[in-house]
C-alpha positions as a Python dict, from the first residue, in 0.01 Angstrom:
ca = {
    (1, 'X'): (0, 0, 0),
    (2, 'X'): (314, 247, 74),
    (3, 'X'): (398, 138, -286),
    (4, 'X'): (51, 315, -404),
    (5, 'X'): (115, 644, -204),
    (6, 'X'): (381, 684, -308),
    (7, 'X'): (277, 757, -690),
    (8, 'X'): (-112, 883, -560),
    (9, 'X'): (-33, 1093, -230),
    (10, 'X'): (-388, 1282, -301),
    (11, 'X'): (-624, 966, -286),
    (12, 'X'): (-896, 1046, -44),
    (13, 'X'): (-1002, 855, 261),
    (14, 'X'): (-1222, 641, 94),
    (15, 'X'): (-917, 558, -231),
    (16, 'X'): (-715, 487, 19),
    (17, 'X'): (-959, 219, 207),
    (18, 'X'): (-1085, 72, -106),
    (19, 'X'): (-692, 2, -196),
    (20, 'X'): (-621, -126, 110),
    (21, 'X'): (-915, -392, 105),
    (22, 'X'): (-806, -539, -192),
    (23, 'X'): (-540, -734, -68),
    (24, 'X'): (-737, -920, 179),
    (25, 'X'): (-1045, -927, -65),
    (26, 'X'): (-788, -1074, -308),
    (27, 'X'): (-571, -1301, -112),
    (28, 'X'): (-938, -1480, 64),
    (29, 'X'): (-1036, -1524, -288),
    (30, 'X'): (-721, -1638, -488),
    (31, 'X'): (-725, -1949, -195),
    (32, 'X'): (-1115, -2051, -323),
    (33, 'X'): (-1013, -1954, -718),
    (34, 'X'): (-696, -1927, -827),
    (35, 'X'): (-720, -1590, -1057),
    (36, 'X'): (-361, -1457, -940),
    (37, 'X'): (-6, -1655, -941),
    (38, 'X'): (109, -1713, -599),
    (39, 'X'): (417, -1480, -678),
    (40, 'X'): (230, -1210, -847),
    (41, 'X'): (26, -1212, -496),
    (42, 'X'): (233, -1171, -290),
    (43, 'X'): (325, -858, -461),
    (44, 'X'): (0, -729, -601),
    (45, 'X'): (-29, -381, -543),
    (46, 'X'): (299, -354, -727),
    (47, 'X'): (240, -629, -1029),
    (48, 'X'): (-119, -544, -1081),
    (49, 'X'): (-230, -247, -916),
    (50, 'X'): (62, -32, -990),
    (51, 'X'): (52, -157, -1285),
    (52, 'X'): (-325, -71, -1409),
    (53, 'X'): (-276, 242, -1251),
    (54, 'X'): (-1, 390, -1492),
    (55, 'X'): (-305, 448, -1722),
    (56, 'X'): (-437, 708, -1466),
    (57, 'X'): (-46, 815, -1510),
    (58, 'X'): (-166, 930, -1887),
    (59, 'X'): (-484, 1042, -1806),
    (60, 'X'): (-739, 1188, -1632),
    (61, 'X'): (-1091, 1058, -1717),
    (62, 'X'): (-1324, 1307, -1753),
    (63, 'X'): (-1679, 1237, -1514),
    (64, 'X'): (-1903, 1004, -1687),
    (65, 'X'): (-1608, 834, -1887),
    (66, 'X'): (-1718, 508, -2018),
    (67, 'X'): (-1471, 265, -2003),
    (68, 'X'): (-1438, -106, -2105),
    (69, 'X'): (-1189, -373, -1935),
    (70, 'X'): (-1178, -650, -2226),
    (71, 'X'): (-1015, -1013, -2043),
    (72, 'X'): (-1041, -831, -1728),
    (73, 'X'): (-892, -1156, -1596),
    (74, 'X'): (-912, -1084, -1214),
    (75, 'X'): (-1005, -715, -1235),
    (76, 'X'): (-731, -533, -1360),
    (77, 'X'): (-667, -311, -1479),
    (78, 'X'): (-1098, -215, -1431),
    (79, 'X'): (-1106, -219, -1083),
    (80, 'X'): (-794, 0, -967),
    (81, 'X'): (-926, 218, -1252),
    (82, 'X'): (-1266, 241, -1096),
    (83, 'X'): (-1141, 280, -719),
    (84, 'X'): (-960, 563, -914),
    (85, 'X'): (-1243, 712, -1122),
    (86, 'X'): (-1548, 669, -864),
    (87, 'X'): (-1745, 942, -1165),
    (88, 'X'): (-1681, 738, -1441),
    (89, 'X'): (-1820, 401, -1516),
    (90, 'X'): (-1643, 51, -1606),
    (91, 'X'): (-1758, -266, -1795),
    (92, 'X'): (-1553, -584, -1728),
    (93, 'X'): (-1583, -832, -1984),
    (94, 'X'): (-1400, -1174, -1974),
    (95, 'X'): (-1505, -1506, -2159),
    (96, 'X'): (-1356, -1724, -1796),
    (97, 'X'): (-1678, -1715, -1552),
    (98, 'X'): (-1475, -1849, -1253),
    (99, 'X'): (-1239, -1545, -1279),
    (100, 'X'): (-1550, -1305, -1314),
    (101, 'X'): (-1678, -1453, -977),
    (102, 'X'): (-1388, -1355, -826),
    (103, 'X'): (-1402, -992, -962),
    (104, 'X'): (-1769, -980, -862),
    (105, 'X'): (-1668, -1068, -514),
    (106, 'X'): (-1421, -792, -495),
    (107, 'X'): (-1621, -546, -658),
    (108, 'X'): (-1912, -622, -390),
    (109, 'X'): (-1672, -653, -97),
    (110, 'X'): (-1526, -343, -194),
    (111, 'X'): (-1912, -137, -258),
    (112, 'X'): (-1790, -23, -571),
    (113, 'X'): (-2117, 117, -786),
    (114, 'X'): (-1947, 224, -1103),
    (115, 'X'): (-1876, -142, -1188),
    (116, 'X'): (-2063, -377, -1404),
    (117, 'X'): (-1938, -723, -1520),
    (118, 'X'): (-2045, -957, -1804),
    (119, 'X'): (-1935, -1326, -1878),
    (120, 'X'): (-1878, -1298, -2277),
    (121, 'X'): (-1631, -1272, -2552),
    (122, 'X'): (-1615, -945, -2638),
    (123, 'X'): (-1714, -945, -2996),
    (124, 'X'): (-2105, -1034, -2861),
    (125, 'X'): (-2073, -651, -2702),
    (126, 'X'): (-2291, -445, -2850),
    (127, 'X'): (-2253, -105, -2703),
    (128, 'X'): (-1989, 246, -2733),
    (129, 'X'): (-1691, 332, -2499),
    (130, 'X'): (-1414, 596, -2485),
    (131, 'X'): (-1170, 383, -2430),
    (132, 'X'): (-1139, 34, -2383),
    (133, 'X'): (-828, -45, -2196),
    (134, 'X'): (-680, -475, -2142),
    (135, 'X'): (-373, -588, -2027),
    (136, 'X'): (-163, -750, -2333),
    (137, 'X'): (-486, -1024, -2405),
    (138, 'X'): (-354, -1051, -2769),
    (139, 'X'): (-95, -933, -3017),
    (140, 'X'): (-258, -565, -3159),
    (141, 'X'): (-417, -662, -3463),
    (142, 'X'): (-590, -931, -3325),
    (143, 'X'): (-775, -686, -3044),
    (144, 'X'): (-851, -416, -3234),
    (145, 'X'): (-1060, -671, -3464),
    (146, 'X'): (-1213, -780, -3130),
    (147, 'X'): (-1324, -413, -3074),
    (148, 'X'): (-1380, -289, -3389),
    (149, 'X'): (-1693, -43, -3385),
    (150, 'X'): (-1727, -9, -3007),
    (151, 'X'): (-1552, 282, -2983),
    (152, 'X'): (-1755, 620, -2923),
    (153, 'X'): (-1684, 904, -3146),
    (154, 'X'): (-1787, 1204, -2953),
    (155, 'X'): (-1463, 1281, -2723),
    (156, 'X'): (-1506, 1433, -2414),
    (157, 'X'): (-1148, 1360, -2284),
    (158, 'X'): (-821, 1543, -2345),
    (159, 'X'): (-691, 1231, -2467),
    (160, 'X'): (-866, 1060, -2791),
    (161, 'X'): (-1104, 799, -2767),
    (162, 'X'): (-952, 468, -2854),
    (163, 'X'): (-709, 134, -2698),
    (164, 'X'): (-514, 167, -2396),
    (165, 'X'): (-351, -98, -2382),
    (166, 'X'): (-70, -231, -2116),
    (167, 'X'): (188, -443, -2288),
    (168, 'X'): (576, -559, -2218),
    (169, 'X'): (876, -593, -2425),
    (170, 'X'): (915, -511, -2823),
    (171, 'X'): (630, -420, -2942),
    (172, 'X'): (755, -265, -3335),
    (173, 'X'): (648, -597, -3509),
    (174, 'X'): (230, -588, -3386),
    (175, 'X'): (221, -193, -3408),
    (176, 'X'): (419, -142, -3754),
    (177, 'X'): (96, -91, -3901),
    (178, 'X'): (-89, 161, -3636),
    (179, 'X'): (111, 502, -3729),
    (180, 'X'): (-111, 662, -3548),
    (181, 'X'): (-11, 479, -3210),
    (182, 'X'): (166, 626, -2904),
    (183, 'X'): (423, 399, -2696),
    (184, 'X'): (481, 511, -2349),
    (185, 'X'): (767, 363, -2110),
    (186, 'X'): (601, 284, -1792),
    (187, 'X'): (960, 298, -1625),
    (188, 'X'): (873, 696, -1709),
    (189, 'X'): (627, 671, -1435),
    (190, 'X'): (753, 400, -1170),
    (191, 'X'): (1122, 359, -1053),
    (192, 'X'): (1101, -23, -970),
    (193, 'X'): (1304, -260, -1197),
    (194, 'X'): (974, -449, -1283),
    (195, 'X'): (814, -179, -1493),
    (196, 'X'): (1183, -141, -1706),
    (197, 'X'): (1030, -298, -2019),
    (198, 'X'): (671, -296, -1981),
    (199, 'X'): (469, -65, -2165),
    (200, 'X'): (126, 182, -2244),
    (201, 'X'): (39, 202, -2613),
    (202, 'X'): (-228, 442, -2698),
    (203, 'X'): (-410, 364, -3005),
    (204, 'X'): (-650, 639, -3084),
    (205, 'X'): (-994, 522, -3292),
    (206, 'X'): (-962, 648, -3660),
    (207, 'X'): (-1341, 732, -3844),
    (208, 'X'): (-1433, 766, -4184),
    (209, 'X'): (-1576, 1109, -4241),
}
């Protein structure tokens, strides 16, 4: 938990419980389903909610951001994102139902209200978000198929609507063919040696005219 202060020192009280619930919430539930590796556990806040946080690193979303979590996996990055962003609302998708419990559990346990979770592939989504954010599910081409068309158009954010997407190592083969995409160290952000080669890649959502 010092680990999170020390990158958010201005989380209010009730950041600053949520975060500190979800270790417990996390390590009762990992025993019943296993959703996290017992090493990645033991260092959570730094492997996966340091990690999803970096995207609050590059932005700010606005109140009444929509956001979707695609292979949300155990939560993340949605629910540090929506401990984060209490004014904007989050839609976890993942195609595993025993991991979704899990995230369900936690999102109760932690009284979160800007949450909602669905067991589905995300290609059966039919609905519009300003960004849809996942944590390296598939090589870049493949998930911006996945999305294709559920990306809003009207921007309300100062960054443009499209992927964020948290990714490690050498990424120039998958995004030779996205020009348009922005690569962000994370090490830029956090001083630990994990976050030396992982990365944010902002894709913004091209429209035809």
């Amino acid at each position: 938990m010092e680990l999170i202060l020390k990158y958010f020192p201005n989380l209010t009280d009730d950041q600053i419980l949520k975060f500190e619930k979800l270790e417990d919430l996390y390590q009762d539930w990992n025993l019943k389903i296993n959703v996290v590796s017992r090493k990645d556990i033991d260092e959570l806040y730094m492997r996966h909610v340091l990690h999803s946080l970096a995207i609050s690193k590059l932005i700010t979303f606005k109140p009444g951001t929509k956001i979707m979590d695609v292979g949300t996996g155990g939560g993340f990055p949605g629910i540090p994102l929506a401990i984060m962003f209490p004014e904007c609302s989050f839609h976890l998708v993942d195609s595993i139902a025993k991991k979704l419990k899990v995230v369900n559990e936690v999102v109760d346990g932690l009284g979160l209200t800007n949450v909602k979770t669905t067991h589905s592939r995300v290609e059966a989504i039919n609905d519009t978000y300003d960004f849809i954010v996942s944590r390296a599910v598939a090589a870049m081409p493949t998930f911006v198929h996945w999305v294709k068309g559920k990306i809003a158009k009207k921007q309300s954010n100062d960054l443009k609507n499209g992927i964020l997407y948290l990714k490690g190592g050498d990424l120039s083969e998958e995004l030779k063919n996205y020009t348009t995409a922005t690569i962000y160290d994370l090490s830029d952000f956090y001083s630990e040696d994990f976050f030396e080669t992982k990365k944010l890649v902002h894709l913004p959502q091209k429209f035809k005219i």
